[in-house]
């Protein structure tokens, strides 16, 4: 009886800036690293070409989607190109998944962008692998991204290991109720106490944070943990309140360090002892690599 044909290994197709990550993951998984071409026409439109060698195998597009409005058009075009080139499945590996905070219309006339972006994506991708998407009012990512396979990975074990390795007597602090899920999980994993504060957002850059009874933690090292640091207003207000309460300068830990505009410098100036993010989005604050969890997520995909 002839031996069953060996399936062609999946091919990782990195978007610009993701080449090194894709090469590491391909090497660790024994998958192939493709050479997609992306460029702009003189009028600013995107021109893409999938690696033709993707034919007959799954394609995994690697794209962390900070600055999403610059990236979504080339991403969706490359997904279409990969399928037309003969990819058997098209997967999106997006360590940072954008638009998840716009999960309702906050004012009449607005729209819940999360669902629109997810629907666009689901038209082109069979599977999505991402890390700690901002699931607040959306509890199941597939509600927004209706793809056949969704792998939601957690950075919590890596954050907890980093805290346990780097910081004595940590007190984990969640700047708002939405952060409670990350903070409680990370605290439990590193055996540290945690508190969650109350936040009121009055505008894009106007955030008020109130601190309940923090004086009892004076001999601890505060560690602010949040999923996203964008304008950093949430962390800056929290740093101010913790310092005013007489606590030590806090370490600020973000899963996704977006740091819009001068946010990073402003958070440093506010008195953060250290600012550390995972490498979901390339930034000077990156101190925690996500490869271990990304490898788990990719290995768990079913290419049946
Ligand atoms: C809130 O919903 C998120 O969990 C973060 O707290 C928020 O995105 C941080 O935003 P910013 O850095 O702009 O205050």
Tab-separated table of C-alpha atoms and ligand atoms in Angstrom:
chain	number	residue	atom	x	y	z
A	1	UNK	CA	0.000	0.000	0.000
A	2	UNK	CA	1.519	3.366	-0.972
A	3	UNK	CA	2.436	5.678	1.926
A	4	UNK	CA	0.055	8.607	2.569
A	5	UNK	CA	1.419	11.831	1.090
A	6	UNK	CA	3.192	14.051	3.625
A	7	UNK	CA	1.260	17.358	3.928
A	8	UNK	CA	3.155	20.475	2.900
A	9	UNK	CA	3.957	22.484	6.062
A	10	UNK	CA	2.081	25.759	6.597
A	11	UNK	CA	3.746	28.938	5.390
A	12	UNK	CA	4.089	32.076	7.521
A	13	UNK	CA	3.661	35.300	5.557
A	14	UNK	CA	4.895	38.304	7.554
A	15	UNK	CA	3.603	41.804	7.000
A	16	UNK	CA	6.275	44.535	7.134
A	17	UNK	CA	7.927	44.650	10.553
A	18	UNK	CA	6.965	41.072	11.407
A	19	UNK	CA	9.747	39.297	9.523
A	20	UNK	CA	11.880	38.471	12.580
A	21	UNK	CA	8.937	37.143	14.600
A	22	UNK	CA	7.728	35.044	11.659
A	23	UNK	CA	11.228	33.635	11.108
A	24	UNK	CA	11.536	32.599	14.773
A	25	UNK	CA	8.102	30.960	14.786
A	26	UNK	CA	8.696	29.188	11.464
A	27	UNK	CA	11.982	27.832	12.719
A	28	UNK	CA	10.489	26.619	16.024
A	29	UNK	CA	7.504	24.944	14.309
A	30	UNK	CA	9.306	23.531	11.280
A	31	UNK	CA	6.965	25.589	9.070
A	32	UNK	CA	7.985	27.559	5.995
A	33	UNK	CA	8.722	31.270	5.879
A	34	UNK	CA	7.224	32.908	2.807
A	35	UNK	CA	8.231	36.059	1.006
A	36	UNK	CA	5.119	38.140	0.379
A	37	UNK	CA	5.510	41.391	-1.497
A	38	UNK	CA	3.754	44.529	-0.285
A	39	UNK	CA	4.246	47.952	-1.741
A	40	UNK	CA	2.323	51.107	-2.495
A	41	UNK	CA	1.382	52.386	-5.893
A	42	UNK	CA	2.359	56.045	-6.401
A	43	UNK	CA	-1.201	57.106	-5.532
A	44	UNK	CA	-0.987	55.372	-2.128
A	45	UNK	CA	-3.014	52.266	-2.952
A	46	UNK	CA	-1.611	48.918	-1.785
A	47	UNK	CA	-0.140	46.334	-4.137
A	48	UNK	CA	0.350	42.853	-2.688
A	49	UNK	CA	1.609	39.488	-3.918
A	50	UNK	CA	1.425	36.271	-1.899
A	51	UNK	CA	4.321	33.845	-2.131
A	52	UNK	CA	3.176	31.441	-4.908
A	53	UNK	CA	4.802	28.555	-2.994
A	54	UNK	CA	1.900	28.778	-0.529
A	55	UNK	CA	-0.208	26.705	-2.957
A	56	UNK	CA	-1.521	23.522	-1.370
A	57	UNK	CA	-0.715	24.505	2.233
A	58	UNK	CA	-2.174	26.714	4.973
A	59	UNK	CA	-1.046	30.356	4.934
A	60	UNK	CA	-0.539	32.156	8.245
A	61	UNK	CA	-0.373	35.924	7.905
A	62	UNK	CA	1.634	37.479	10.725
A	63	UNK	CA	0.527	41.024	11.497
A	64	UNK	CA	0.345	42.840	14.787
A	65	UNK	CA	-2.317	45.417	14.085
A	66	UNK	CA	-1.336	48.558	15.924
A	67	UNK	CA	-1.930	51.555	13.616
A	68	UNK	CA	-4.652	49.386	12.064
A	69	UNK	CA	-5.937	51.878	9.535
A	70	UNK	CA	-2.561	51.714	7.756
A	71	UNK	CA	-2.466	47.930	7.836
A	72	UNK	CA	-5.965	46.566	7.302
A	73	UNK	CA	-6.230	47.127	3.557
A	74	UNK	CA	-2.898	45.436	2.699
A	75	UNK	CA	-3.692	42.668	5.205
A	76	UNK	CA	-7.066	41.821	3.685
A	77	UNK	CA	-5.667	42.015	0.164
A	78	UNK	CA	-2.793	39.702	1.073
A	79	UNK	CA	-5.261	37.217	2.623
A	80	UNK	CA	-7.248	37.234	-0.625
A	81	UNK	CA	-4.059	36.863	-2.657
A	82	UNK	CA	-2.925	33.889	-0.549
A	83	UNK	CA	-6.246	32.114	-1.079
A	84	UNK	CA	-6.188	32.833	-4.809
A	85	UNK	CA	-2.621	31.482	-4.906
A	86	UNK	CA	-3.956	28.164	-3.617
A	87	UNK	CA	-3.585	28.306	0.183
A	88	UNK	CA	-5.771	25.595	1.707
A	89	UNK	CA	-6.617	27.775	4.736
A	90	UNK	CA	-5.814	31.380	5.560
A	91	UNK	CA	-4.995	32.192	9.189
A	92	UNK	CA	-4.381	35.541	10.871
A	93	UNK	CA	-1.809	35.653	13.670
A	94	UNK	CA	-2.369	39.091	15.215
A	95	UNK	CA	-0.572	39.409	18.562
A	96	UNK	CA	-2.426	42.720	19.011
A	97	UNK	CA	-6.015	42.839	17.727
A	98	UNK	CA	-7.347	46.377	17.246
A	99	UNK	CA	-10.796	47.975	17.363
A	100	UNK	CA	-11.948	45.778	20.235
A	101	UNK	CA	-12.609	48.746	22.549
A	102	UNK	CA	-15.255	50.170	20.211
A	103	UNK	CA	-17.711	47.462	21.169
A	104	UNK	CA	-20.856	49.625	21.388
A	105	UNK	CA	-22.062	52.889	19.952
A	106	UNK	CA	-21.116	55.227	22.799
A	107	UNK	CA	-23.171	58.104	21.344
A	108	UNK	CA	-26.117	58.155	18.949
A	109	UNK	CA	-24.840	58.002	15.400
A	110	UNK	CA	-21.676	56.038	16.266
A	111	UNK	CA	-21.214	52.371	15.423
A	112	UNK	CA	-19.749	49.337	17.189
A	113	UNK	CA	-16.618	49.165	15.028
A	114	UNK	CA	-15.427	45.903	16.596
A	115	UNK	CA	-18.155	43.967	14.780
A	116	UNK	CA	-17.531	45.603	11.414
A	117	UNK	CA	-13.768	45.055	11.508
A	118	UNK	CA	-14.306	41.456	12.647
A	119	UNK	CA	-16.785	40.821	9.856
A	120	UNK	CA	-14.369	42.181	7.263
A	121	UNK	CA	-11.653	39.934	8.693
A	122	UNK	CA	-13.851	36.852	8.837
A	123	UNK	CA	-14.599	37.169	5.119
A	124	UNK	CA	-10.914	36.559	4.414
A	125	UNK	CA	-9.618	34.421	7.271
A	126	UNK	CA	-10.560	30.913	8.376
A	127	UNK	CA	-8.831	31.238	11.745
A	128	UNK	CA	-7.606	33.937	14.117
A	129	UNK	CA	-4.882	33.622	16.746
A	130	UNK	CA	-4.426	36.592	19.067
A	131	UNK	CA	-3.283	37.576	22.554
A	132	UNK	CA	-5.541	39.139	25.189
A	133	UNK	CA	-8.016	40.917	22.917
A	134	UNK	CA	-9.938	43.593	24.797
A	135	UNK	CA	-13.034	41.571	25.700
A	136	UNK	CA	-15.216	43.857	27.769
A	137	UNK	CA	-18.818	43.884	26.573
A	138	UNK	CA	-17.971	41.207	23.981
A	139	UNK	CA	-17.383	38.019	25.941
A	140	UNK	CA	-16.638	35.621	23.111
A	141	UNK	CA	-14.285	36.866	20.404
A	142	UNK	CA	-16.143	34.866	17.761
A	143	UNK	CA	-19.148	37.181	18.265
A	144	UNK	CA	-17.064	39.926	16.677
A	145	UNK	CA	-14.773	37.759	14.523
A	146	UNK	CA	-16.998	34.935	13.218
A	147	UNK	CA	-14.155	32.743	11.932
A	148	UNK	CA	-14.194	28.949	12.099
A	149	UNK	CA	-11.317	28.800	14.608
A	150	UNK	CA	-10.430	31.433	17.217
A	151	UNK	CA	-7.469	30.963	19.526
A	152	UNK	CA	-7.401	33.542	22.338
A	153	UNK	CA	-4.028	33.355	24.057
A	154	UNK	CA	-3.117	34.833	27.420
A	155	UNK	CA	-0.022	36.778	28.332
A	156	UNK	CA	-0.790	36.325	32.043
A	157	UNK	CA	1.635	33.408	32.638
A	158	UNK	CA	4.467	35.398	31.040
A	159	UNK	CA	3.623	38.578	33.001
A	160	UNK	CA	3.433	36.607	36.244
A	161	UNK	CA	6.771	34.923	35.580
A	162	UNK	CA	8.360	38.310	34.831
A	163	UNK	CA	6.991	39.841	38.061
A	164	UNK	CA	8.081	36.868	40.159
A	165	UNK	CA	11.572	37.080	38.645
A	166	UNK	CA	12.054	40.852	38.749
A	167	UNK	CA	10.096	42.368	41.656
A	168	UNK	CA	10.135	41.813	45.420
A	169	UNK	CA	6.831	42.151	47.382
A	170	UNK	CA	4.651	43.088	44.432
A	171	UNK	CA	1.164	44.552	44.869
A	172	UNK	CA	-0.695	44.256	41.590
A	173	UNK	CA	-2.890	47.229	40.790
A	174	UNK	CA	-5.613	47.252	38.160
A	175	UNK	CA	-6.399	50.820	37.085
A	176	UNK	CA	-10.074	50.093	36.379
A	177	UNK	CA	-12.779	47.463	36.552
A	178	UNK	CA	-12.033	46.364	32.995
A	179	UNK	CA	-8.516	45.417	34.045
A	180	UNK	CA	-9.770	43.231	36.911
A	181	UNK	CA	-9.700	40.114	34.750
A	182	UNK	CA	-5.988	40.476	33.872
A	183	UNK	CA	-4.875	41.642	37.277
A	184	UNK	CA	-6.600	38.960	39.331
A	185	UNK	CA	-5.272	36.264	37.036
A	186	UNK	CA	-1.689	37.547	37.011
A	187	UNK	CA	-1.769	38.077	40.807
A	188	UNK	CA	-2.984	34.536	41.419
A	189	UNK	CA	-0.258	33.149	39.173
A	190	UNK	CA	2.550	34.931	41.029
A	191	UNK	CA	0.982	34.644	44.483
A	192	UNK	CA	0.741	38.422	44.983
A	193	UNK	CA	-2.091	40.535	46.437
A	194	UNK	CA	-4.018	42.810	44.107
A	195	UNK	CA	-6.364	45.797	44.178
A	196	UNK	CA	-8.589	47.153	41.419
A	197	UNK	CA	-9.297	50.879	41.269
A	198	UNK	CA	-12.278	52.835	39.952
A	199	UNK	CA	-11.844	54.818	36.700
A	200	UNK	CA	-14.038	57.442	35.068
A	201	UNK	CA	-13.172	58.395	31.480
A	202	UNK	CA	-14.515	61.842	30.539
A	203	UNK	CA	-12.810	62.075	27.148
A	204	UNK	CA	-10.021	60.528	25.051
A	205	UNK	CA	-7.362	62.126	27.269
A	206	UNK	CA	-9.326	62.923	30.441
A	207	UNK	CA	-9.348	60.077	32.954
A	208	UNK	CA	-10.075	60.203	36.730
A	209	UNK	CA	-8.987	57.319	38.948
A	210	UNK	CA	-9.947	56.860	42.585
A	211	UNK	CA	-7.879	54.736	44.957
A	212	UNK	CA	-9.575	52.875	47.803
A	213	UNK	CA	-7.550	52.324	50.971
A	214	UNK	CA	-4.074	51.845	49.481
A	215	UNK	CA	-2.104	53.024	52.541
A	216	UNK	CA	-2.023	49.502	53.909
A	217	UNK	CA	0.257	48.467	51.020
A	218	UNK	CA	3.089	50.958	51.747
A	219	UNK	CA	5.776	48.258	52.041
A	220	UNK	CA	4.887	46.717	48.677
A	221	UNK	CA	6.066	47.428	45.138
A	222	UNK	CA	2.993	48.583	43.180
A	223	UNK	CA	2.730	47.036	39.724
A	224	UNK	CA	0.093	48.534	37.429
A	225	UNK	CA	-1.179	45.945	34.991
A	226	UNK	CA	-3.411	46.760	32.033
A	227	UNK	CA	-4.133	45.131	28.722
A	228	UNK	CA	-3.584	48.255	26.612
A	229	UNK	CA	-1.560	51.408	27.180
A	230	UNK	CA	-2.557	53.891	24.485
A	231	UNK	CA	-2.564	57.549	25.555
A	232	UNK	CA	-1.294	56.269	28.949
A	233	UNK	CA	-3.799	58.604	30.685
A	234	UNK	CA	-5.177	55.676	32.671
A	235	UNK	CA	-1.736	54.690	33.943
A	236	UNK	CA	-0.597	58.297	34.472
A	237	UNK	CA	-3.615	59.116	36.669
A	238	UNK	CA	-3.078	55.918	38.609
A	239	UNK	CA	0.627	56.668	39.107
A	240	UNK	CA	-0.285	60.131	40.451
A	241	UNK	CA	-2.777	58.699	42.926
A	242	UNK	CA	-0.475	55.943	44.123
A	243	UNK	CA	2.394	58.406	44.654
A	244	UNK	CA	0.034	60.837	46.439
A	245	UNK	CA	-0.999	57.987	48.730
A	246	UNK	CA	2.648	57.520	49.670
A	247	UNK	CA	3.317	54.307	47.793
A	248	UNK	CA	6.571	53.525	46.003
A	249	UNK	CA	6.871	54.600	42.340
A	250	UNK	CA	4.938	51.922	40.461
A	251	UNK	CA	6.145	49.591	37.760
A	252	UNK	CA	3.790	49.838	34.758
A	253	UNK	CA	3.121	46.644	32.844
A	254	UNK	CA	1.049	46.592	29.650
A	255	UNK	CA	0.253	43.620	27.467
A	256	UNK	CA	-0.085	45.863	24.412
A	257	UNK	CA	2.084	49.005	24.512
A	258	UNK	CA	0.567	51.254	21.850
A	259	UNK	CA	1.910	54.499	23.364
A	260	UNK	CA	0.194	57.029	21.127
A	261	UNK	CA	2.090	60.285	20.559
A	262	UNK	CA	4.132	61.286	23.629
A	263	UNK	CA	2.417	58.795	25.929
A	264	UNK	CA	5.590	56.898	26.812
A	265	UNK	CA	7.559	60.018	27.780
A	266	UNK	CA	4.579	61.351	29.714
A	267	UNK	CA	4.253	58.129	31.684
A	268	UNK	CA	7.963	58.221	32.478
A	269	UNK	CA	7.636	61.862	33.567
A	270	UNK	CA	4.635	60.999	35.759
A	271	UNK	CA	6.957	58.926	37.962
A	272	UNK	CA	6.711	55.326	36.772
A	273	UNK	CA	9.631	53.329	38.125
A	274	UNK	CA	9.735	51.112	35.019
A	275	UNK	CA	7.512	50.664	31.995
A	276	UNK	CA	7.419	47.213	30.444
A	277	UNK	CA	5.287	45.748	27.659
A	278	UNK	CA	5.150	42.493	25.778
A	279	UNK	CA	6.463	42.432	22.229
A	280	UNK	CA	2.952	42.246	20.729
A	281	UNK	CA	3.650	45.751	19.391
A	282	UNK	CA	7.275	46.720	18.724
A	283	UNK	CA	8.286	49.431	21.221
A	284	UNK	CA	11.247	50.491	23.367
A	285	UNK	CA	9.372	49.212	26.444
A	286	UNK	CA	9.235	45.610	25.187
A	287	UNK	CA	10.572	43.334	27.900
A	288	UNK	CA	8.403	40.237	27.702
A	289	UNK	CA	8.490	38.075	24.590
A	290	UNK	CA	5.293	36.346	23.490
A	291	UNK	CA	6.798	33.620	21.302
A	292	UNK	CA	6.042	30.838	23.810
A	293	UNK	CA	2.293	31.530	23.824
A	294	UNK	CA	2.155	32.233	20.079
A	295	UNK	CA	3.753	28.846	19.439
A	296	UNK	CA	1.117	27.166	21.617
A	297	UNK	CA	-1.672	28.916	19.730
A	298	UNK	CA	-0.309	28.042	16.304
A	299	UNK	CA	0.395	24.426	17.283
A	300	UNK	CA	-3.211	24.033	18.440
A	301	UNK	CA	-4.681	25.039	15.054
A	302	UNK	CA	-6.596	22.351	13.259
A	303	UNK	CA	-5.615	22.240	9.582
A	304	UNK	CA	-7.768	19.105	9.019
B	1	LIG	C1	-9.667	50.226	28.803
B	1	LIG	O1	-10.728	49.949	28.412
B	1	LIG	C2	-8.400	49.470	28.599
B	1	LIG	O2	-8.362	48.307	29.359
B	1	LIG	C3	-7.224	50.367	28.955
B	1	LIG	O3	-7.346	50.759	30.312
B	1	LIG	C4	-7.244	51.583	28.100
B	1	LIG	O4	-7.294	51.193	26.758
B	1	LIG	C5	-6.029	52.445	28.343
B	1	LIG	O5	-6.119	53.548	27.486
B	1	LIG	P1	-5.257	54.842	27.726
B	1	LIG	O6	-3.811	54.423	27.776
B	1	LIG	O7	-5.578	55.700	26.538
B	1	LIG	O8	-5.720	55.467	29.011
